[in-house]
Amino acid sequence: MPKRNAAIANIKASYLFPEIAKRRREFEEANPGPPIISLGIGNTTEPIMPHINSGLIEGARKLGTAEGYTGYGDEQGIPVLRERIARIFYPGIIAPDEVFVSDGAKCDIGRLQLLFGAGIPVTVQDPSYPVYVDGSVFIGAAGAFEGSGYKGITYLPCTKENGFFPDLSMLPEGGLIYYCSPNNPTGAVSNREQLTLLIKAAHKTKSIIIFDAAYSHFIRDNDLPKSIFEIPGAGTCAIEINSFSKTTGFTGVRLGWSIVPKALKYSSGESVNDDWNRICTTIFNGASNIAQAGGLAALEDDGLKEMERLCDFYLENTRQIKTTLEKGGISCTGGEASPYVWAHFPGRESWEVFSEILTKCRLITTPGSGFGPAGNSFIRFSGFGHKENVEEACLRLERYLLKI
Ligand code: PLP
């Protein structure tokens, strides 16, 4: 038999969410009772809104007609969708041929890692979305797990003390910096000054930033940047990924995009955009044509209004959770420009708090330590849920926190 890929053998344990699902199953089997409510995984719950849904339906209908049928499309996406993404989200900054439509941000993260290969120094915010680290281990950019992290990965603690903005003086030379704002899991949003510092640090260390903006549409404050490309200097040091998942309910439909500026170059001077185009045309055959028809509808005026309404709905849930926790004396961040609340339980282990909330409230949350060592003693609460479930969850939390 072939040998196992040594890089995969370095992966420490199961991915965070399967572990949560296992613990939930075990608890439910041993403790029958009222339904368990999940404020855990960041999965969407609300139906796709009518205008956007009509785009999906129309996309599927056309496939059954001689005039409307399409087979393989351009791997980089339908030209009009690339043009619309560039015009709506990056007016005057990004050209359509710098936009690559994809089957989602997570898949893009995996494929982007191929651009840089094994051995590239990787830096992540700590805590961070686990895919940056696990994907880096898969491609051999990180070694074995030692102590509290993988060899070859620089973890930049984002804590209450530093306002969830890391100290950038530790960046290695010539590496990749994964940076997420609004952040999953902390919910923190970086301002212009902070992103300017990040770009300066990337230039100084000759690094490339992979900026994950999957939650940018939740930002309501116009002074906060929604894209790294709003900041001067980003075009020569950054790639951005984004997604329709949380804003249109496309978590299952699968649609996202990446921005790779033409001005972005490797140390050898070659174009990153050219290589990304090569990878996309070789191992990715384009996003589903039905999903792209839905994406086109989402970027029409009615679709954009629906996106805003959906984000507002989840933000309202998140605000309710945050208010409940704060009333119970728990210090929280996030929740204003992101669908996550990051709640602090000082001096306690995350998994222990997770178990206590599960036992006392029959609620699923996400232990902060699953996102990195600096996440310990935090719990992530997600605002994705039906209104009645979130209301019931808040009642249970209130009773538990106020001990009545
Ligand atoms: N990036 C972040 C920070 C996320 O939290 C998620 C999903 O939870 C993704 C990317 C994945 O998005 P997609 O559904 O487009 O793959």
Short mmCIF file of C-alpha atoms and ligand atoms in Angstrom, two decimals:
data_model
loop_
_atom_site.label_atom_id
_atom_site.label_comp_id
_atom_site.label_asym_id
_atom_site.label_seq_id
_atom_site.Cartn_x
_atom_site.Cartn_y
_atom_site.Cartn_z
CA MET A 1 0.00 0.00 0.00
CA PRO A 2 1.16 3.64 -0.55
CA LYS A 3 2.56 5.51 2.44
CA ARG A 4 0.41 8.09 4.18
CA ASN A 5 1.23 11.71 3.34
CA ALA A 6 3.61 12.65 6.17
CA ALA A 7 2.16 16.19 6.29
CA ILE A 8 -1.34 14.87 7.02
CA ALA A 9 0.06 12.64 9.73
CA ASN A 10 1.06 15.86 11.54
CA ILE A 11 -2.57 16.90 12.08
CA LYS A 12 -3.20 16.72 15.79
CA ALA A 13 -6.77 15.75 16.47
CA SER A 14 -10.20 15.93 14.96
CA TYR A 15 -11.42 19.25 13.62
CA LEU A 16 -13.18 21.35 16.27
CA PHE A 17 -16.76 20.97 15.03
CA PRO A 18 -16.83 17.15 14.74
CA GLU A 19 -15.55 17.08 18.35
CA ILE A 20 -18.41 19.36 19.46
CA ALA A 21 -20.91 17.17 17.58
CA LYS A 22 -19.51 14.06 19.32
CA ARG A 23 -19.83 15.62 22.79
CA ARG A 24 -23.38 16.77 21.98
CA ARG A 25 -24.38 13.27 20.88
CA GLU A 26 -22.93 11.69 24.01
CA PHE A 27 -24.66 14.24 26.28
CA GLU A 28 -28.02 13.88 24.51
CA GLU A 29 -27.93 10.08 24.73
CA ALA A 30 -27.11 10.16 28.44
CA ASN A 31 -29.47 13.06 29.33
CA PRO A 32 -32.82 13.02 27.55
CA GLY A 33 -34.79 16.25 28.08
CA PRO A 34 -35.84 19.49 26.35
CA PRO A 35 -34.35 20.06 22.91
CA ILE A 36 -30.75 21.19 22.79
CA ILE A 37 -30.31 24.57 21.08
CA SER A 38 -27.16 25.34 19.15
CA LEU A 39 -25.43 28.70 19.32
CA GLY A 40 -22.33 26.88 18.16
CA ILE A 41 -21.43 26.33 14.52
CA GLY A 42 -21.61 29.40 12.26
CA ASN A 43 -24.14 27.81 9.93
CA THR A 44 -27.00 29.84 8.48
CA THR A 45 -30.59 28.95 9.40
CA GLU A 46 -32.94 31.29 7.51
CA PRO A 47 -34.44 30.60 4.06
CA ILE A 48 -32.90 32.26 1.03
CA MET A 49 -34.82 35.47 0.35
CA PRO A 50 -37.26 35.66 -2.61
CA HIS A 51 -35.37 37.75 -5.15
CA ILE A 52 -32.11 35.87 -4.68
CA ASN A 53 -33.95 32.55 -4.68
CA SER A 54 -35.67 33.49 -7.96
CA GLY A 55 -32.18 33.89 -9.45
CA LEU A 56 -31.33 30.32 -8.44
CA ILE A 57 -34.64 29.01 -9.78
CA GLU A 58 -34.21 30.85 -13.07
CA GLY A 59 -30.64 29.56 -13.33
CA ALA A 60 -31.89 25.98 -12.94
CA ARG A 61 -34.84 26.52 -15.32
CA LYS A 62 -32.59 27.80 -18.09
CA LEU A 63 -30.50 24.64 -17.92
CA GLY A 64 -33.53 22.69 -19.12
CA THR A 65 -33.88 24.73 -22.30
CA ALA A 66 -31.97 24.55 -25.58
CA GLU A 67 -31.30 28.32 -25.61
CA GLY A 68 -30.39 28.62 -21.94
CA TYR A 69 -28.30 25.52 -21.42
CA THR A 70 -24.65 25.98 -20.44
CA GLY A 71 -22.01 23.35 -19.68
CA TYR A 72 -18.55 24.12 -18.37
CA GLY A 73 -18.12 27.85 -17.97
CA ASP A 74 -15.13 30.10 -17.49
CA GLU A 75 -13.23 28.70 -14.50
CA GLN A 76 -12.77 32.24 -13.15
CA GLY A 77 -16.55 32.86 -13.13
CA ILE A 78 -19.24 34.32 -15.38
CA PRO A 79 -17.76 37.61 -16.72
CA VAL A 80 -20.79 39.70 -15.71
CA LEU A 81 -20.58 38.36 -12.14
CA ARG A 82 -16.85 39.18 -11.92
CA GLU A 83 -17.62 42.65 -13.24
CA ARG A 84 -20.47 43.15 -10.73
CA ILE A 85 -18.36 42.01 -7.75
CA ALA A 86 -15.57 44.41 -8.78
CA ARG A 87 -17.97 47.33 -9.29
CA ILE A 88 -20.10 46.87 -6.16
CA PHE A 89 -17.52 45.87 -3.57
CA TYR A 90 -14.29 47.41 -4.92
CA PRO A 91 -15.36 50.44 -7.01
CA GLY A 92 -12.39 51.90 -8.84
CA ILE A 93 -9.88 49.72 -6.97
CA ILE A 94 -10.19 46.21 -8.40
CA ALA A 95 -10.62 45.16 -12.06
CA PRO A 96 -12.89 42.25 -13.10
CA ASP A 97 -9.88 40.13 -14.13
CA GLU A 98 -8.60 40.35 -10.55
CA VAL A 99 -11.84 38.70 -9.31
CA PHE A 100 -12.03 34.87 -9.27
CA VAL A 101 -15.48 33.44 -8.50
CA SER A 102 -15.34 30.23 -6.48
CA ASP A 103 -17.30 27.59 -4.59
CA GLY A 104 -16.63 29.38 -1.29
CA ALA A 105 -13.99 30.93 0.91
CA LYS A 106 -12.97 27.71 2.64
CA CYS A 107 -12.22 26.00 -0.68
CA ASP A 108 -10.28 29.09 -1.81
CA ILE A 109 -8.13 28.97 1.33
CA GLY A 110 -7.21 25.36 0.50
CA ARG A 111 -6.35 26.09 -3.12
CA LEU A 112 -4.49 29.35 -2.34
CA GLN A 113 -2.05 27.40 -0.19
CA LEU A 114 -0.87 25.62 -3.35
CA LEU A 115 0.55 28.92 -4.58
CA PHE A 116 3.16 28.93 -1.85
CA GLY A 117 3.73 25.27 -1.03
CA ALA A 118 5.58 23.49 1.74
CA GLY A 119 7.99 25.39 3.93
CA ILE A 120 6.42 28.86 3.67
CA PRO A 121 6.36 30.59 7.08
CA VAL A 122 2.76 31.02 8.14
CA THR A 123 1.40 33.54 10.64
CA VAL A 124 -2.08 33.49 12.08
CA GLN A 125 -4.04 35.54 14.55
CA ASP A 126 -4.53 33.56 17.74
CA PRO A 127 -7.40 32.66 18.03
CA SER A 128 -8.33 32.12 14.37
CA TYR A 129 -10.57 30.17 11.98
CA PRO A 130 -9.01 26.67 12.15
CA VAL A 131 -8.76 26.14 8.38
CA TYR A 132 -5.74 28.48 8.02
CA VAL A 133 -3.66 26.33 10.36
CA ASP A 134 -4.97 22.88 9.41
CA GLY A 135 -4.67 23.67 5.68
CA SER A 136 -1.08 24.84 6.22
CA VAL A 137 -0.31 21.53 7.94
CA PHE A 138 -1.82 19.57 5.01
CA ILE A 139 0.49 21.25 2.48
CA GLY A 140 3.56 20.78 4.69
CA ALA A 141 3.94 24.46 5.53
CA ALA A 142 3.82 23.52 9.20
CA GLY A 143 5.40 20.67 11.10
CA ALA A 144 4.37 18.58 14.07
CA PHE A 145 2.27 19.89 16.96
CA GLU A 146 4.51 20.84 19.86
CA GLY A 147 3.32 22.32 23.16
CA SER A 148 0.38 24.50 22.22
CA GLY A 149 0.95 25.00 18.48
CA TYR A 150 2.40 23.66 15.22
CA LYS A 151 6.08 24.08 14.38
CA GLY A 152 6.52 26.64 11.60
CA ILE A 153 3.41 28.63 12.48
CA THR A 154 3.69 31.99 14.23
CA TYR A 155 0.69 32.59 16.48
CA LEU A 156 -0.04 36.26 17.20
CA PRO A 157 -2.15 36.50 20.37
CA CYS A 158 -5.23 38.70 20.03
CA THR A 159 -6.35 39.38 23.55
CA LYS A 160 -8.49 41.75 25.56
CA GLU A 161 -5.28 43.48 26.65
CA ASN A 162 -4.23 44.35 23.08
CA GLY A 163 -7.78 45.13 21.93
CA PHE A 164 -7.70 41.97 19.75
CA PHE A 165 -5.10 43.58 17.46
CA PRO A 166 -1.81 41.64 17.51
CA ASP A 167 1.75 42.77 18.05
CA LEU A 168 3.19 42.62 14.52
CA SER A 169 6.85 42.81 15.52
CA MET A 170 7.16 38.99 15.52
CA LEU A 171 6.37 38.46 11.80
CA PRO A 172 8.81 36.18 9.97
CA GLU A 173 10.31 37.27 6.61
CA GLY A 174 8.71 36.26 3.33
CA GLY A 175 5.70 34.48 4.76
CA LEU A 176 1.93 34.37 4.61
CA ILE A 177 -0.17 36.26 7.12
CA TYR A 178 -3.75 35.07 7.55
CA TYR A 179 -5.86 37.94 8.83
CA CYS A 180 -9.62 37.92 9.36
CA SER A 181 -11.76 41.03 9.95
CA PRO A 182 -14.52 41.06 11.12
CA ASN A 183 -12.93 38.26 13.00
CA ASN A 184 -14.14 34.76 13.51
CA PRO A 185 -14.15 33.92 16.41
CA THR A 186 -13.57 37.15 18.37
CA GLY A 187 -16.01 39.33 16.43
CA ALA A 188 -13.43 42.15 16.56
CA VAL A 189 -13.23 44.48 13.55
CA SER A 190 -9.98 46.18 12.59
CA ASN A 191 -10.07 49.90 11.86
CA ARG A 192 -8.19 51.80 9.16
CA GLU A 193 -5.21 52.61 11.38
CA GLN A 194 -4.81 48.98 12.35
CA LEU A 195 -5.00 47.70 8.77
CA THR A 196 -2.52 50.39 7.72
CA LEU A 197 -0.10 49.01 10.35
CA LEU A 198 -0.72 45.49 9.05
CA ILE A 199 0.10 46.51 5.48
CA LYS A 200 3.22 48.36 6.60
CA ALA A 201 4.36 45.26 8.49
CA ALA A 202 3.68 43.04 5.44
CA HIS A 203 5.78 45.32 3.22
CA LYS A 204 8.57 45.50 5.77
CA THR A 205 8.79 41.69 6.08
CA LYS A 206 8.05 41.05 2.36
CA SER A 207 5.01 38.99 3.31
CA ILE A 208 1.64 38.39 1.66
CA ILE A 209 -1.57 38.92 3.63
CA ILE A 210 -4.48 36.56 2.98
CA PHE A 211 -7.32 38.76 4.15
CA ASP A 212 -10.49 36.86 4.99
CA ALA A 213 -13.43 39.24 4.63
CA ALA A 214 -16.18 36.59 4.81
CA TYR A 215 -18.09 38.72 7.37
CA SER A 216 -17.48 42.17 5.86
CA HIS A 217 -21.15 42.67 4.93
CA PHE A 218 -22.05 42.68 8.62
CA ILE A 219 -20.18 45.99 9.08
CA ARG A 220 -22.67 48.85 9.51
CA ASP A 221 -20.20 51.60 10.52
CA ASN A 222 -19.02 53.35 7.34
CA ASP A 223 -15.75 54.35 8.98
CA LEU A 224 -14.67 50.71 9.29
CA PRO A 225 -12.98 49.16 6.23
CA LYS A 226 -14.86 46.31 4.56
CA SER A 227 -11.94 45.35 2.35
CA ILE A 228 -8.17 45.39 2.78
CA PHE A 229 -8.02 47.07 -0.64
CA GLU A 230 -9.53 50.24 0.85
CA ILE A 231 -6.13 50.74 2.47
CA PRO A 232 -3.30 52.19 0.35
CA GLY A 233 -0.48 49.72 -0.36
CA ALA A 234 -2.66 46.58 -0.17
CA GLY A 235 -2.54 45.96 -3.92
CA THR A 236 1.09 44.84 -3.74
CA CYS A 237 0.87 42.71 -0.58
CA ALA A 238 -2.61 41.23 -0.20
CA ILE A 239 -5.10 38.67 -1.46
CA GLU A 240 -8.71 38.87 -0.27
CA ILE A 241 -11.27 36.11 0.03
CA ASN A 242 -14.99 36.61 0.49
CA SER A 243 -18.18 34.62 0.45
CA PHE A 244 -21.91 34.67 -0.25
CA SER A 245 -22.43 32.07 2.50
CA LYS A 246 -23.47 34.12 5.50
CA THR A 247 -25.03 37.08 3.68
CA THR A 248 -27.34 35.26 1.27
CA GLY A 249 -27.69 31.92 3.05
CA PHE A 250 -25.53 30.21 0.43
CA THR A 251 -23.66 28.00 2.93
CA GLY A 252 -25.07 24.98 1.10
CA VAL A 253 -25.33 26.54 -2.37
CA ARG A 254 -21.56 27.36 -2.30
CA LEU A 255 -20.38 30.64 -3.82
CA GLY A 256 -17.52 32.96 -2.96
CA TRP A 257 -14.68 34.86 -4.56
CA SER A 258 -11.04 35.78 -4.24
CA ILE A 259 -9.27 38.96 -5.28
CA VAL A 260 -5.71 38.56 -6.50
CA PRO A 261 -4.37 41.92 -7.71
CA LYS A 262 -2.27 41.97 -10.86
CA ALA A 263 0.31 44.09 -9.05
CA LEU A 264 0.99 41.31 -6.53
CA LYS A 265 4.35 39.62 -7.22
CA TYR A 266 6.45 36.83 -5.69
CA SER A 267 10.01 37.57 -4.55
CA SER A 268 11.08 36.34 -8.04
CA GLY A 269 8.96 39.09 -9.64
CA GLU A 270 6.47 36.70 -11.24
CA SER A 271 2.74 37.40 -11.13
CA VAL A 272 0.66 35.73 -8.38
CA ASN A 273 -2.48 36.48 -10.43
CA ASP A 274 -1.12 34.41 -13.37
CA ASP A 275 -0.41 31.42 -11.11
CA TRP A 276 -3.79 31.69 -9.41
CA ASN A 277 -5.42 31.69 -12.83
CA ARG A 278 -3.38 28.57 -13.70
CA ILE A 279 -4.45 26.77 -10.50
CA CYS A 280 -8.11 27.72 -10.93
CA THR A 281 -8.17 26.55 -14.53
CA THR A 282 -6.40 23.29 -13.68
CA ILE A 283 -7.93 21.89 -10.50
CA PHE A 284 -11.14 23.91 -10.26
CA ASN A 285 -13.74 23.87 -12.98
CA GLY A 286 -15.66 26.96 -11.90
CA ALA A 287 -18.51 27.54 -9.46
CA SER A 288 -21.89 25.98 -10.26
CA ASN A 289 -23.73 27.94 -12.95
CA ILE A 290 -26.91 27.83 -10.83
CA ALA A 291 -25.06 29.28 -7.80
CA GLN A 292 -23.63 32.03 -10.00
CA ALA A 293 -27.14 32.86 -11.29
CA GLY A 294 -28.13 33.27 -7.63
CA GLY A 295 -25.06 35.43 -7.04
CA LEU A 296 -26.02 37.67 -9.95
CA ALA A 297 -29.51 38.14 -8.45
CA ALA A 298 -27.95 38.88 -5.05
CA LEU A 299 -25.99 41.72 -6.62
CA GLU A 300 -29.04 43.40 -8.14
CA ASP A 301 -30.68 46.21 -6.14
CA ASP A 302 -33.38 43.95 -4.65
CA GLY A 303 -30.82 41.26 -3.85
CA LEU A 304 -28.52 43.73 -2.09
CA LYS A 305 -31.46 44.89 0.06
CA GLU A 306 -32.23 41.26 0.92
CA MET A 307 -28.60 40.64 1.87
CA GLU A 308 -28.73 43.61 4.21
CA ARG A 309 -32.00 42.41 5.78
CA LEU A 310 -30.61 38.93 6.37
CA CYS A 311 -27.43 40.27 7.99
CA ASP A 312 -29.56 42.61 10.16
CA PHE A 313 -31.63 39.64 11.30
CA TYR A 314 -28.55 37.72 12.47
CA LEU A 315 -27.04 40.87 13.99
CA GLU A 316 -30.22 41.37 16.03
CA ASN A 317 -29.90 37.79 17.36
CA THR A 318 -26.28 38.47 18.21
CA ARG A 319 -27.15 41.71 20.00
CA GLN A 320 -29.73 39.84 22.10
CA ILE A 321 -27.19 37.17 23.10
CA LYS A 322 -24.59 39.81 23.97
CA THR A 323 -27.04 41.84 26.05
CA THR A 324 -28.09 38.71 27.97
CA LEU A 325 -24.48 37.74 28.70
CA GLU A 326 -23.53 41.26 29.77
CA LYS A 327 -26.57 41.47 32.04
CA GLY A 328 -25.27 38.28 33.65
CA GLY A 329 -21.90 39.95 34.29
CA ILE A 330 -19.97 38.32 31.43
CA SER A 331 -17.55 40.56 29.57
CA CYS A 332 -17.95 40.26 25.77
CA THR A 333 -16.52 41.56 22.50
CA GLY A 334 -17.87 41.36 18.96
CA GLY A 335 -21.53 41.15 18.11
CA GLU A 336 -21.83 44.62 16.55
CA ALA A 337 -20.25 44.11 13.14
CA SER A 338 -20.13 40.34 13.15
CA PRO A 339 -22.49 37.48 13.99
CA TYR A 340 -20.27 36.28 16.84
CA VAL A 341 -19.99 37.20 20.51
CA TRP A 342 -16.72 36.33 22.26
CA ALA A 343 -17.45 35.87 25.94
CA HIS A 344 -14.79 35.78 28.64
CA PHE A 345 -14.87 33.38 31.61
CA PRO A 346 -11.62 34.39 33.37
CA GLY A 347 -9.59 31.66 34.99
CA ARG A 348 -11.64 28.83 33.49
CA GLU A 349 -10.95 26.29 30.74
CA SER A 350 -13.11 26.72 27.62
CA TRP A 351 -14.14 23.06 27.39
CA GLU A 352 -15.16 23.11 31.05
CA VAL A 353 -17.41 26.16 30.46
CA PHE A 354 -18.75 24.51 27.27
CA SER A 355 -19.76 21.44 29.35
CA GLU A 356 -21.30 23.55 32.08
CA ILE A 357 -23.44 25.54 29.61
CA LEU A 358 -24.44 22.30 27.89
CA THR A 359 -25.40 20.66 31.18
CA LYS A 360 -27.14 23.65 32.80
CA CYS A 361 -28.78 25.25 29.74
CA ARG A 362 -28.83 22.48 27.12
CA LEU A 363 -27.05 24.92 24.78
CA ILE A 364 -24.24 24.20 22.36
CA THR A 365 -21.54 26.85 22.16
CA THR A 366 -18.00 26.79 20.79
CA PRO A 367 -15.03 26.54 23.16
CA GLY A 368 -12.57 29.35 22.43
CA SER A 369 -9.54 27.09 22.87
CA GLY A 370 -10.56 25.27 19.67
CA PHE A 371 -9.49 28.40 17.76
CA GLY A 372 -6.01 28.62 19.28
CA PRO A 373 -4.25 28.80 22.64
CA ALA A 374 -5.21 32.46 23.29
CA GLY A 375 -8.87 31.44 22.97
CA ASN A 376 -8.81 29.51 26.22
CA SER A 377 -11.26 30.79 28.85
CA PHE A 378 -13.42 32.24 26.07
CA ILE A 379 -16.64 30.89 24.55
CA ARG A 380 -17.93 31.84 21.10
CA PHE A 381 -21.68 32.39 20.82
CA SER A 382 -23.09 32.51 17.30
CA GLY A 383 -26.07 34.62 16.23
CA PHE A 384 -27.06 32.15 13.51
CA GLY A 385 -30.37 30.66 14.62
CA HIS A 386 -34.15 30.95 14.34
CA LYS A 387 -35.55 33.85 16.36
CA GLU A 388 -37.57 31.61 18.74
CA ASN A 389 -34.52 29.41 19.43
CA VAL A 390 -32.31 32.41 20.17
CA GLU A 391 -34.99 33.84 22.47
CA GLU A 392 -35.31 30.53 24.32
CA ALA A 393 -31.50 30.22 24.50
CA CYS A 394 -31.27 33.70 26.02
CA LEU A 395 -33.91 32.83 28.65
CA ARG A 396 -31.95 29.71 29.60
CA LEU A 397 -28.68 31.69 29.72
CA GLU A 398 -30.26 34.40 31.85
CA ARG A 399 -31.55 31.85 34.37
CA TYR A 400 -28.15 30.18 34.52
CA LEU A 401 -26.14 33.38 34.84
CA LEU A 402 -28.45 34.93 37.42
CA LYS A 403 -28.67 31.55 39.18
CA ILE A 404 -32.48 31.60 39.61
N1 PLP B 1 -13.77 32.23 6.54
C1 PLP B 1 -14.27 32.35 7.77
C2 PLP B 1 -13.62 33.28 8.72
C3 PLP B 1 -15.39 31.61 8.17
O1 PLP B 1 -15.87 31.73 9.41
C4 PLP B 1 -15.99 30.72 7.24
C5 PLP B 1 -17.14 29.90 7.61
O2 PLP B 1 -17.56 29.76 8.72
C6 PLP B 1 -15.43 30.64 5.98
C7 PLP B 1 -14.32 31.40 5.65
C8 PLP B 1 -15.98 29.67 4.98
O3 PLP B 1 -16.86 30.29 4.11
P1 PLP B 1 -17.48 29.50 2.88
O4 PLP B 1 -18.82 28.99 3.31
O5 PLP B 1 -17.57 30.53 1.80
O6 PLP B 1 -16.56 28.39 2.52
#
